[in-house]
mmCIF file of C-alpha atoms and ligand atoms in Angstrom:
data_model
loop_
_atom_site.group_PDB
_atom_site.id
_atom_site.type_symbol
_atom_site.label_atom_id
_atom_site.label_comp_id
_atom_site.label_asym_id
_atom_site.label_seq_id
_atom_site.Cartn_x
_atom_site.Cartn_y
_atom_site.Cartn_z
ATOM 1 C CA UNK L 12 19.385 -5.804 -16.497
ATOM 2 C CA UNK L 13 19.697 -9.440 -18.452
ATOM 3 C CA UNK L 14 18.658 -12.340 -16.185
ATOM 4 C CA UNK L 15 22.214 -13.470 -16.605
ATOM 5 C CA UNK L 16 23.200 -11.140 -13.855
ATOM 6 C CA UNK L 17 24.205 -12.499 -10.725
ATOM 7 C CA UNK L 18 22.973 -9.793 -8.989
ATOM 8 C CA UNK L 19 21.442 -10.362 -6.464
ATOM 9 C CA UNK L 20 24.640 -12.847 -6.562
ATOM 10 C CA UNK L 21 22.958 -15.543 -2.976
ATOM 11 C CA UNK L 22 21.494 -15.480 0.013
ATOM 12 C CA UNK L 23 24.932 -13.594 1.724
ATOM 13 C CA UNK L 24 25.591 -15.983 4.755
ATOM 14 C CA UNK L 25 26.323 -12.897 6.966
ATOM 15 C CA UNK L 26 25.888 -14.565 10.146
ATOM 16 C CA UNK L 27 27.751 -17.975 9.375
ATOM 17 C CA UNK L 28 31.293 -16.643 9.936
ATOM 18 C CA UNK L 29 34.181 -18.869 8.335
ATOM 19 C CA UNK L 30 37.248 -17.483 11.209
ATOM 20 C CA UNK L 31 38.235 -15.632 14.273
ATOM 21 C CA UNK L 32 38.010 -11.924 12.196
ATOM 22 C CA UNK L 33 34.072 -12.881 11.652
ATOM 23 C CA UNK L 34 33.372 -14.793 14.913
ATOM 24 C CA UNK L 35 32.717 -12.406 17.500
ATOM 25 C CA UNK L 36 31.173 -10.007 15.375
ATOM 26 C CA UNK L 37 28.378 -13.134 14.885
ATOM 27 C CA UNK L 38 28.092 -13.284 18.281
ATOM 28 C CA UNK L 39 27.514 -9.829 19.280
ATOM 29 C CA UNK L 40 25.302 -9.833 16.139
ATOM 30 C CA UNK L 41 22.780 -12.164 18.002
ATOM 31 C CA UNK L 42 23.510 -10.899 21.109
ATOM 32 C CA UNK L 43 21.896 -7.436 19.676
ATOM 33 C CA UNK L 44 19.167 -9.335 17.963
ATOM 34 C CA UNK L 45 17.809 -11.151 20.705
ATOM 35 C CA UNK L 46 18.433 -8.451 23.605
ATOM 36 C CA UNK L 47 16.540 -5.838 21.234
ATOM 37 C CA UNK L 48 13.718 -8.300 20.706
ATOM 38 C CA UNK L 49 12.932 -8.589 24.181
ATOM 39 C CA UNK L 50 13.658 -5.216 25.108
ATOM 40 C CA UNK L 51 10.911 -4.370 21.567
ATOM 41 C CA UNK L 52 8.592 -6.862 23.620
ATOM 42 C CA UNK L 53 8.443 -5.285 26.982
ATOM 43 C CA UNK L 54 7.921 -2.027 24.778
ATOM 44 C CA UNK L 55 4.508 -2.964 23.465
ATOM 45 C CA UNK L 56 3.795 -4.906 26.077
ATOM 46 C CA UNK L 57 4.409 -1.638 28.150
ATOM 47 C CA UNK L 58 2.172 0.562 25.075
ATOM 48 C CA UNK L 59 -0.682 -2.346 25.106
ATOM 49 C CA UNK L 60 -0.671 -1.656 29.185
ATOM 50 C CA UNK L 61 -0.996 2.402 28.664
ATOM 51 C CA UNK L 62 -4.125 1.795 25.780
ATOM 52 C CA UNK L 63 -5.782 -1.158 27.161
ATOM 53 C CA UNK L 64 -4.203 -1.679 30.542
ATOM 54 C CA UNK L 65 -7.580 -1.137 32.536
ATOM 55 C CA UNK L 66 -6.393 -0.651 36.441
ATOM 56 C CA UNK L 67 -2.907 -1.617 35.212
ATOM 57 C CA UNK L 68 -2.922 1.670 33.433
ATOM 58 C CA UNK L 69 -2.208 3.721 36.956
ATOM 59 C CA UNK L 70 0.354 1.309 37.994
ATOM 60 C CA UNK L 71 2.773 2.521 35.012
ATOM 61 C CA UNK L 72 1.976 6.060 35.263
ATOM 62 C CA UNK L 73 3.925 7.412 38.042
ATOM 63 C CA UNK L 74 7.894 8.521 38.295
ATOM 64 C CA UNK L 75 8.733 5.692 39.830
ATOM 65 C CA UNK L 76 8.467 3.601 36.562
ATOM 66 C CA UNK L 77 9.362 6.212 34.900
ATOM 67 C CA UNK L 78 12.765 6.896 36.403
ATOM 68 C CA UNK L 79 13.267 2.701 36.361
ATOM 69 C CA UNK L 80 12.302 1.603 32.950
ATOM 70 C CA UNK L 81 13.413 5.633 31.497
ATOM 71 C CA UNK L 82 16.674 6.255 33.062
ATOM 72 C CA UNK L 83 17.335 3.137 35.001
ATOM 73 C CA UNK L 84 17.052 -0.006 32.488
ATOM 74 C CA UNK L 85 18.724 1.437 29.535
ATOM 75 C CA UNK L 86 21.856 3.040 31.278
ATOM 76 C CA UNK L 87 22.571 -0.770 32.240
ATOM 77 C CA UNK L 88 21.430 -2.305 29.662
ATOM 78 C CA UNK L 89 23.888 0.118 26.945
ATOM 79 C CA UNK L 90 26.647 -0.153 29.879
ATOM 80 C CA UNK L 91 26.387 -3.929 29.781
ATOM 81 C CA UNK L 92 26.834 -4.158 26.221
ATOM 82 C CA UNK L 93 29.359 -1.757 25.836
ATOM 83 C CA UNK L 94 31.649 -3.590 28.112
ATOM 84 C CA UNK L 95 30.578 -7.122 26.316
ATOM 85 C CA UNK L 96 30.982 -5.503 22.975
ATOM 86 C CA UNK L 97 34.276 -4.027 23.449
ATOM 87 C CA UNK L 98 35.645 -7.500 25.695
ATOM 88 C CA UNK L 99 34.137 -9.787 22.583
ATOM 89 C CA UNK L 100 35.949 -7.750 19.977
ATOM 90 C CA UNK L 101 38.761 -6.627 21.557
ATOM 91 C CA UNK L 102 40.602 -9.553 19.625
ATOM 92 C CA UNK L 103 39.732 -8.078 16.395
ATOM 93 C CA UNK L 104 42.612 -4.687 16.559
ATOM 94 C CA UNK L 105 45.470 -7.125 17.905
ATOM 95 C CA UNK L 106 47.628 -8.598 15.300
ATOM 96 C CA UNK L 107 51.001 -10.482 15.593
ATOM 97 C CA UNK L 108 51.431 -12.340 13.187
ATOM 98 C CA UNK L 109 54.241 -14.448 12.170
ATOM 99 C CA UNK L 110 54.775 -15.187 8.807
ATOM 100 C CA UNK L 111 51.217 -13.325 7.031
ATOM 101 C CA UNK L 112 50.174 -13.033 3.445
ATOM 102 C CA UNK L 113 50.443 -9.277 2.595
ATOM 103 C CA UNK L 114 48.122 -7.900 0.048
ATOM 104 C CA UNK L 115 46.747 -4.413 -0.544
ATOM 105 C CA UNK L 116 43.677 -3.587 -2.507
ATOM 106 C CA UNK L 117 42.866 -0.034 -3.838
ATOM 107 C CA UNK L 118 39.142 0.665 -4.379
ATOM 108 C CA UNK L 119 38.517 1.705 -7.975
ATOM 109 C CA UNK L 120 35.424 3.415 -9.791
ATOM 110 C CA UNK L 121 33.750 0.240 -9.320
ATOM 111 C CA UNK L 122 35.857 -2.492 -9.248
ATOM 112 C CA UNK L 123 38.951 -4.027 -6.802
ATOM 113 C CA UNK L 124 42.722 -3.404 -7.857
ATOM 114 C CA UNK L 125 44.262 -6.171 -5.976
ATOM 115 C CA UNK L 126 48.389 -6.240 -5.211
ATOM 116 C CA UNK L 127 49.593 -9.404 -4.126
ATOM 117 C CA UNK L 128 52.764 -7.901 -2.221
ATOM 118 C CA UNK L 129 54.326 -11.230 -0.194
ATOM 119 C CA UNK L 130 54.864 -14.498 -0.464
ATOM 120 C CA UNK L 131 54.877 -13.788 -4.633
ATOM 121 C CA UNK L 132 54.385 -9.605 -6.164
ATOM 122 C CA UNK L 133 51.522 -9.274 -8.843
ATOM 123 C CA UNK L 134 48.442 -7.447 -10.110
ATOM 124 C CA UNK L 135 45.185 -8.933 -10.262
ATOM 125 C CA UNK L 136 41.406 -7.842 -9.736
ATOM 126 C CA UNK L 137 38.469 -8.505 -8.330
ATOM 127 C CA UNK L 138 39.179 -12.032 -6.356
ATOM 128 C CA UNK L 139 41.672 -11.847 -3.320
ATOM 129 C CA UNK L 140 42.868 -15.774 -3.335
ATOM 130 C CA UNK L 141 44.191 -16.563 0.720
ATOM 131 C CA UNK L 142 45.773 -19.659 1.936
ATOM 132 C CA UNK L 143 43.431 -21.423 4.477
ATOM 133 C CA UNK L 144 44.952 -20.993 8.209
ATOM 134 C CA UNK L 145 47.470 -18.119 7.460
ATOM 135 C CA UNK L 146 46.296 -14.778 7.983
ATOM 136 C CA UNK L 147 46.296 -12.693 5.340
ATOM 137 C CA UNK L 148 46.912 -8.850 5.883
ATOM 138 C CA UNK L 149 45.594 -6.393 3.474
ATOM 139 C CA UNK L 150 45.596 -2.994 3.372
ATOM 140 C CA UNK L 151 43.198 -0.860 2.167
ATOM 141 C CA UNK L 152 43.238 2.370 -0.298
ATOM 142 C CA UNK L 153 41.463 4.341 -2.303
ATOM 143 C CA UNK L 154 42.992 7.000 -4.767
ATOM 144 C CA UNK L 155 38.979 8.420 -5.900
ATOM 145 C CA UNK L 156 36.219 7.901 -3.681
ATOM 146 C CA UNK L 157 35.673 6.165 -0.452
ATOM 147 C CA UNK L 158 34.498 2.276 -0.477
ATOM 148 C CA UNK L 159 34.291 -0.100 1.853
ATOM 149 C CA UNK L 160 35.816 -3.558 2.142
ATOM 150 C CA UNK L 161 33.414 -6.168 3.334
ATOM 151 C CA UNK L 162 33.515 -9.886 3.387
ATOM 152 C CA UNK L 163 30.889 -10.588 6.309
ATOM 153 C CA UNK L 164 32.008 -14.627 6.931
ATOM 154 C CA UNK L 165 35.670 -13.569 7.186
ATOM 155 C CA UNK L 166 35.250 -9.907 8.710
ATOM 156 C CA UNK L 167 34.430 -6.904 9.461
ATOM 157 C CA UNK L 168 33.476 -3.899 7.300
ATOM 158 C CA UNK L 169 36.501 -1.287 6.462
ATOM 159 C CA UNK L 170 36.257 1.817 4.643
ATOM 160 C CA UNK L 171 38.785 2.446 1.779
ATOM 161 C CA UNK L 172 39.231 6.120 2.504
ATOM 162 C CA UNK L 173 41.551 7.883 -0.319
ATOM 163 C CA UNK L 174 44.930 9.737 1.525
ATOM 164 C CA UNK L 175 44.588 6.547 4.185
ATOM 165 C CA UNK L 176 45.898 3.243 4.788
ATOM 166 C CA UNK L 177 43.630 0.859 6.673
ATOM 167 C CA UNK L 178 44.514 -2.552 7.575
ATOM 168 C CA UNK L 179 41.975 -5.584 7.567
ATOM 169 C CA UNK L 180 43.027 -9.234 8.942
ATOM 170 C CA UNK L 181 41.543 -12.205 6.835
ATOM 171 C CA UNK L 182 41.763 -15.825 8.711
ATOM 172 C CA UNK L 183 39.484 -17.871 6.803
ATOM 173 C CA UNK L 184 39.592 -21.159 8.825
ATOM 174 C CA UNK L 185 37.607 -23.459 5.756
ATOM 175 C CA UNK L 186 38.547 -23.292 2.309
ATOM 176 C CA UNK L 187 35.596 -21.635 0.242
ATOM 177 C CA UNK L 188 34.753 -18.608 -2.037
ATOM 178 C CA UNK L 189 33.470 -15.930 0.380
ATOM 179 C CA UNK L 190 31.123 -13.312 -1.357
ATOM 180 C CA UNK L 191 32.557 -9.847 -0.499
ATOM 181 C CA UNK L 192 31.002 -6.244 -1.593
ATOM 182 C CA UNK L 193 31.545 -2.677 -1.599
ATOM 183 C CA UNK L 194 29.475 -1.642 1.791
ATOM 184 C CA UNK L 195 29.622 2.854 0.921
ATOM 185 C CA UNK L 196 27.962 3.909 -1.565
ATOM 186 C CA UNK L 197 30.151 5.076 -4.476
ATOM 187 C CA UNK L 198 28.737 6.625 -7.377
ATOM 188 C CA UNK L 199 26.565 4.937 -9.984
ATOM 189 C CA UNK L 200 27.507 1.149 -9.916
ATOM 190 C CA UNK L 201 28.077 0.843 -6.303
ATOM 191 C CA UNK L 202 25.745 -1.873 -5.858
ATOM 192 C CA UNK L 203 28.129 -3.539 -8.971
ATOM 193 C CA UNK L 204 30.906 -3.206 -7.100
ATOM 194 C CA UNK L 205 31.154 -7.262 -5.965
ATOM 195 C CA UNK L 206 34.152 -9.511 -5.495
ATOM 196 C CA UNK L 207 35.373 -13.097 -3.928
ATOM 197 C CA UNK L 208 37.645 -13.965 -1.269
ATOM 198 C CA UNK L 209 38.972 -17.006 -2.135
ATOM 199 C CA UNK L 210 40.623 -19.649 0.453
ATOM 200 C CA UNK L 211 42.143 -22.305 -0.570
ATOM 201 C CA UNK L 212 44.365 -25.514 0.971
ATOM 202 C CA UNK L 213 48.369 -24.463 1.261
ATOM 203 C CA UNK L 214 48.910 -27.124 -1.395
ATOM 204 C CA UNK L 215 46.396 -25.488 -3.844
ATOM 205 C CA UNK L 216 47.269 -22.076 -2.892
ATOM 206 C CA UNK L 217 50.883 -22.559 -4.176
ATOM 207 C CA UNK L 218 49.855 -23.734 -7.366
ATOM 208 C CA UNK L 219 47.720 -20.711 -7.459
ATOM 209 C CA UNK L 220 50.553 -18.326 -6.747
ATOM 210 C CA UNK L 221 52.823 -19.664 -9.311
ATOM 211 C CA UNK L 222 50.001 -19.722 -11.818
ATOM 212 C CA UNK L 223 49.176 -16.267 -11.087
ATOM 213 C CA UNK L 224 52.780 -15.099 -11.334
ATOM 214 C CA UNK L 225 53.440 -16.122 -14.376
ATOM 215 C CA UNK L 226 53.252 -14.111 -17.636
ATOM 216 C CA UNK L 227 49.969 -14.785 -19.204
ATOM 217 C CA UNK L 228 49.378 -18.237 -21.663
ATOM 218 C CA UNK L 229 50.590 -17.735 -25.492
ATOM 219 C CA UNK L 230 47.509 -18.825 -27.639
ATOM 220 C CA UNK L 231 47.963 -21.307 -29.968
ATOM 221 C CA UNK L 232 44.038 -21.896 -31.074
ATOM 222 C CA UNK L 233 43.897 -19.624 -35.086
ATOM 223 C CA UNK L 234 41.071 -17.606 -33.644
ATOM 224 C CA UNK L 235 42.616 -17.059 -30.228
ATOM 225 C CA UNK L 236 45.725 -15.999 -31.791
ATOM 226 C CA UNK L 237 43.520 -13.590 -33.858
ATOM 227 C CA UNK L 238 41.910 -12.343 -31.178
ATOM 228 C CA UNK L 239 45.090 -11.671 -29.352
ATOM 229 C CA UNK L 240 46.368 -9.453 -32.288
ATOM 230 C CA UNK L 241 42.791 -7.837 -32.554
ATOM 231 C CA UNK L 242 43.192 -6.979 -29.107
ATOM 232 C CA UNK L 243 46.783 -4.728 -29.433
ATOM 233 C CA UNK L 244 45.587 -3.421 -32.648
ATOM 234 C CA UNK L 245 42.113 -1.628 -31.433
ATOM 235 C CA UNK L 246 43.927 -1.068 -28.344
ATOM 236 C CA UNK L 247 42.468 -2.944 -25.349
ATOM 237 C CA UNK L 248 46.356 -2.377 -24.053
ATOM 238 C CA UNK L 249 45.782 0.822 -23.297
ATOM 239 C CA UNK L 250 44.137 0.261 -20.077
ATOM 240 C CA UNK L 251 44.656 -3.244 -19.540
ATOM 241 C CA UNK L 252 47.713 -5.012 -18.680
ATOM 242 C CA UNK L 253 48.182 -8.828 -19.749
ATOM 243 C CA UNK L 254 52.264 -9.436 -18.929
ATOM 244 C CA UNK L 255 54.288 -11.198 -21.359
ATOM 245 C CA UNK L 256 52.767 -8.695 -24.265
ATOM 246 C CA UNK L 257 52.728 -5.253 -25.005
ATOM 247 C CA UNK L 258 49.181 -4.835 -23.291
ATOM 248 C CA UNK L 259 50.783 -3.077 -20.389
ATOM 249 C CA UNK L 260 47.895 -0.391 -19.525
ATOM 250 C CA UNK L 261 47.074 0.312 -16.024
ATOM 251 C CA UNK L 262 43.398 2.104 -16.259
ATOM 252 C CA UNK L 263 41.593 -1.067 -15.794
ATOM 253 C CA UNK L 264 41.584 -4.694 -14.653
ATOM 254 C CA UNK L 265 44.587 -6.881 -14.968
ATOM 255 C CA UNK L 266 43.984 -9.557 -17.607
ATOM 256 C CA UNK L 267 46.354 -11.572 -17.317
ATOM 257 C CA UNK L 268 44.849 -14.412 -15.830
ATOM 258 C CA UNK L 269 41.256 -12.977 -16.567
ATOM 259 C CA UNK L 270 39.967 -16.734 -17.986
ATOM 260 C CA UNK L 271 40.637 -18.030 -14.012
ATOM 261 C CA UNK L 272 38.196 -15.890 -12.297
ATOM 262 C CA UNK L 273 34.887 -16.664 -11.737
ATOM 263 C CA UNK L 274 33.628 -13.489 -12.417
ATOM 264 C CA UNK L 275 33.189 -10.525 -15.373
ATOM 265 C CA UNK L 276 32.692 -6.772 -14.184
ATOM 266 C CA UNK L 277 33.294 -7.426 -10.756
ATOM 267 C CA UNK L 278 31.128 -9.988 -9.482
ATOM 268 C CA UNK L 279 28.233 -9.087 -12.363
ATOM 269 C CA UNK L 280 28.639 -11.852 -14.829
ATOM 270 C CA UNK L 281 29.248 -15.395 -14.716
ATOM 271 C CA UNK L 282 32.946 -15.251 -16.479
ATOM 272 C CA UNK L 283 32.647 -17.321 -19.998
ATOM 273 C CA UNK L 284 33.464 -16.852 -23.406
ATOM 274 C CA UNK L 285 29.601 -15.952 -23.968
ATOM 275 C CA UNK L 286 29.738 -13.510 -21.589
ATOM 276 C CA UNK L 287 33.222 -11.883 -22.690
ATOM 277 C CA UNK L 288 31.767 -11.294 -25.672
ATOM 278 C CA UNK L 289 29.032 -9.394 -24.844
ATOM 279 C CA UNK L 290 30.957 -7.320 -21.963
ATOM 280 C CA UNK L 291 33.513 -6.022 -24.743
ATOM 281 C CA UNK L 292 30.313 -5.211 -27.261
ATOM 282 C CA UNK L 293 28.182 -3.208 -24.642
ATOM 283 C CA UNK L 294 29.719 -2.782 -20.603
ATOM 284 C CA UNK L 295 27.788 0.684 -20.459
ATOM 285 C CA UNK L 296 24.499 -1.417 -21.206
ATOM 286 C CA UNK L 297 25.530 -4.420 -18.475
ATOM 287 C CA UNK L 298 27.040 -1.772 -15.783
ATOM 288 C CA UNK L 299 25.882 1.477 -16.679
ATOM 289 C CA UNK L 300 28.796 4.400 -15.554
ATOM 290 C CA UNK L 301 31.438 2.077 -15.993
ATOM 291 C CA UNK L 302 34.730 4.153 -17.545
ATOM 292 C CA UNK L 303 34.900 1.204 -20.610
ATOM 293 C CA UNK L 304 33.620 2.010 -24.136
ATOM 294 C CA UNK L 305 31.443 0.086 -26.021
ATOM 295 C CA UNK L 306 33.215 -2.170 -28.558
ATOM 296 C CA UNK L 307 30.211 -2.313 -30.961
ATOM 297 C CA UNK L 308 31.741 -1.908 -34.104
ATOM 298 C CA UNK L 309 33.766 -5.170 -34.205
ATOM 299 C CA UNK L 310 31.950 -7.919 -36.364
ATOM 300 C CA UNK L 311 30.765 -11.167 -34.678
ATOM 301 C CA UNK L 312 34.106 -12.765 -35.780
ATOM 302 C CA UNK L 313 36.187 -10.024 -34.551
ATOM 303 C CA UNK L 314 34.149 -10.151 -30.933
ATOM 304 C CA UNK L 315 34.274 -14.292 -31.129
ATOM 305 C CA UNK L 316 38.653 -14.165 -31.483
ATOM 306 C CA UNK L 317 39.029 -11.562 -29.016
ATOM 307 C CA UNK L 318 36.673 -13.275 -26.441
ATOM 308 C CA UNK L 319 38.161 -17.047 -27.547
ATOM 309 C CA UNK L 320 42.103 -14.722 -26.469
ATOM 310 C CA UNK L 321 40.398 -13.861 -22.857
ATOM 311 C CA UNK L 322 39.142 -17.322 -22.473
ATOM 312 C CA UNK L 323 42.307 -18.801 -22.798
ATOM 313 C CA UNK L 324 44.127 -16.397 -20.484
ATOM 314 C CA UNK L 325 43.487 -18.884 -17.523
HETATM 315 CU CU1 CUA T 412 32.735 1.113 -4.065
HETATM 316 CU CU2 CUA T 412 30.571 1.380 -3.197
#
């Protein structure tokens, strides 16, 4: 891999949780960490005692201890946290929500389709953009393999499983990009399979959603507009959609608004015209397994319009 990769993208804040999806699954998270900790501790201090213990050895070596520290400690100890665990999350499964955000996202061989379904209807990939303080409801599907959803500051894993409908709540209470990935492994670039969660103020959000709605910018820049006839003409349509042209193809990403995200490939590259470029000449080499060809017979004009078009679809 280049060292342009962003991959490994940050340190994931997995324990720094952003609303009330995230919140008590933090909590229980330490909860685990420190109770197994001390419960490791008396362990070896319990081992040391047995190899090194001296007289203390005899005083562990009988049923008594056996029966209390065997049968007796972890019965309540697992009873005690299955009661906590299931009282601390037991917010997670209720939802009534008035007014929500609905989206659905399909896992895809290894990127996200993402629908926005209500307040506004369109197609988009690999960001899902959420108003701050409204909860945003999206379902999750698969129609190939099974993935998993995962945005640890915002919630809980949930598997995409293909035939199924699962629903995930996102309350981001903080505006932020939130770094989500695919959490099951599936097939080659799994471990490419990134994308954003984006929350942003109500104000900004409904900017957003009319941007995003919209049929994608006309270029006016000479090697934009070359680039956009470049890309009918070798037939990037096929299996991309940009609305407002002909492009209308459904294998791939959305591009209509491809120049706004922050990423390429889902969550691989920093998105720029540089790295448009080199995504159309050689994906396979970038993301190995991914279903798009190699563009590397265009000339270094040809590749400059057609990633000067995608630049400008903002
Ligand atoms: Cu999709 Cu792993």
């Amino acid at each position: 891999m280049s060292g342009a990769t962003l991959f490994p993208p940050e340190l994931v804040p997995v324990l720094d949780p952003a609303g009330p999806q995230a919140d008590p699954i933090a909590k229980l998270s330490w909860v685990l960490f420190i109770g197994s900790g001390i419960i490791f501790g008396i362990v070896l201090l319990a081992l040391a005692v047995a190899l090194f213990g001296g007289k203390w050895r005899r005083r562990i070596a009988n049923d008594k201890f056996i029966i209390a520290g065997g049968i007796i400690l972890p019965v309540v100890t697992l009873t005690a946290l299955l009661v906590y665990g299931l009282t601390v999350t037991a917010g997670l499964v209720s939802s009534e929500d008035r007014d929500p955000v609905l989206i659905h996202v399909n896992g895809e061989q290894w990127w996200w389709r993402v629908h926005y379904r209500k307040p506004v209807a369109f197609t988009s990939a690999n960001e899902v953009v959420i108003p701050v303080g409204r909860p945003a409801l999206v379902d999750l599907t698969s129609d190939n393999v099974i993935h998993s959803f995962w945005v640890p500051q915002l919630a809980g894993k949930l598997d995409m499983i293909p035939g199924k409908v699962n629903r995930l709540r996102l309350l981001a209470e903080r505006a932020g990009v939130y770094y989500g990935a695919c959490a099951e492994y599936c097939g080659g670039p799994h471990a490419f399979m990134q994308f954003r969660v984006i929350a942003l103020e109500p104000t900004d959000y409904a900017r957003w959603l009319r941007g995003h709605a919209a049929p994608a910018q006309v270029p006016t820049d000479p090697l934009a507009i070359r680039g956009a006839a470049l890309f009918q003409t070798i037939g990037c349509g096929g299996c991309h959609q940009v609305r407002g042209t002909e492009a209308r193809g459904l294998v791939g990403p959305d591009l209509t608004h491809v120049a706004s995200r922050l990423h390429l490939g889902a969550g691989l590259l920093p998105n720029n015209r540089g790295t448009l470029g080199g995504w159309i000449a050689n994906p396979q080499q970038l993301k190995p397994h991914v279903k798009m060809p190699a563009y590397s017979g265009l000339s270094a004009i040809e590749l400059r319009a057609l990633a000067t078009y995608m630049d400008g679809l903002e």
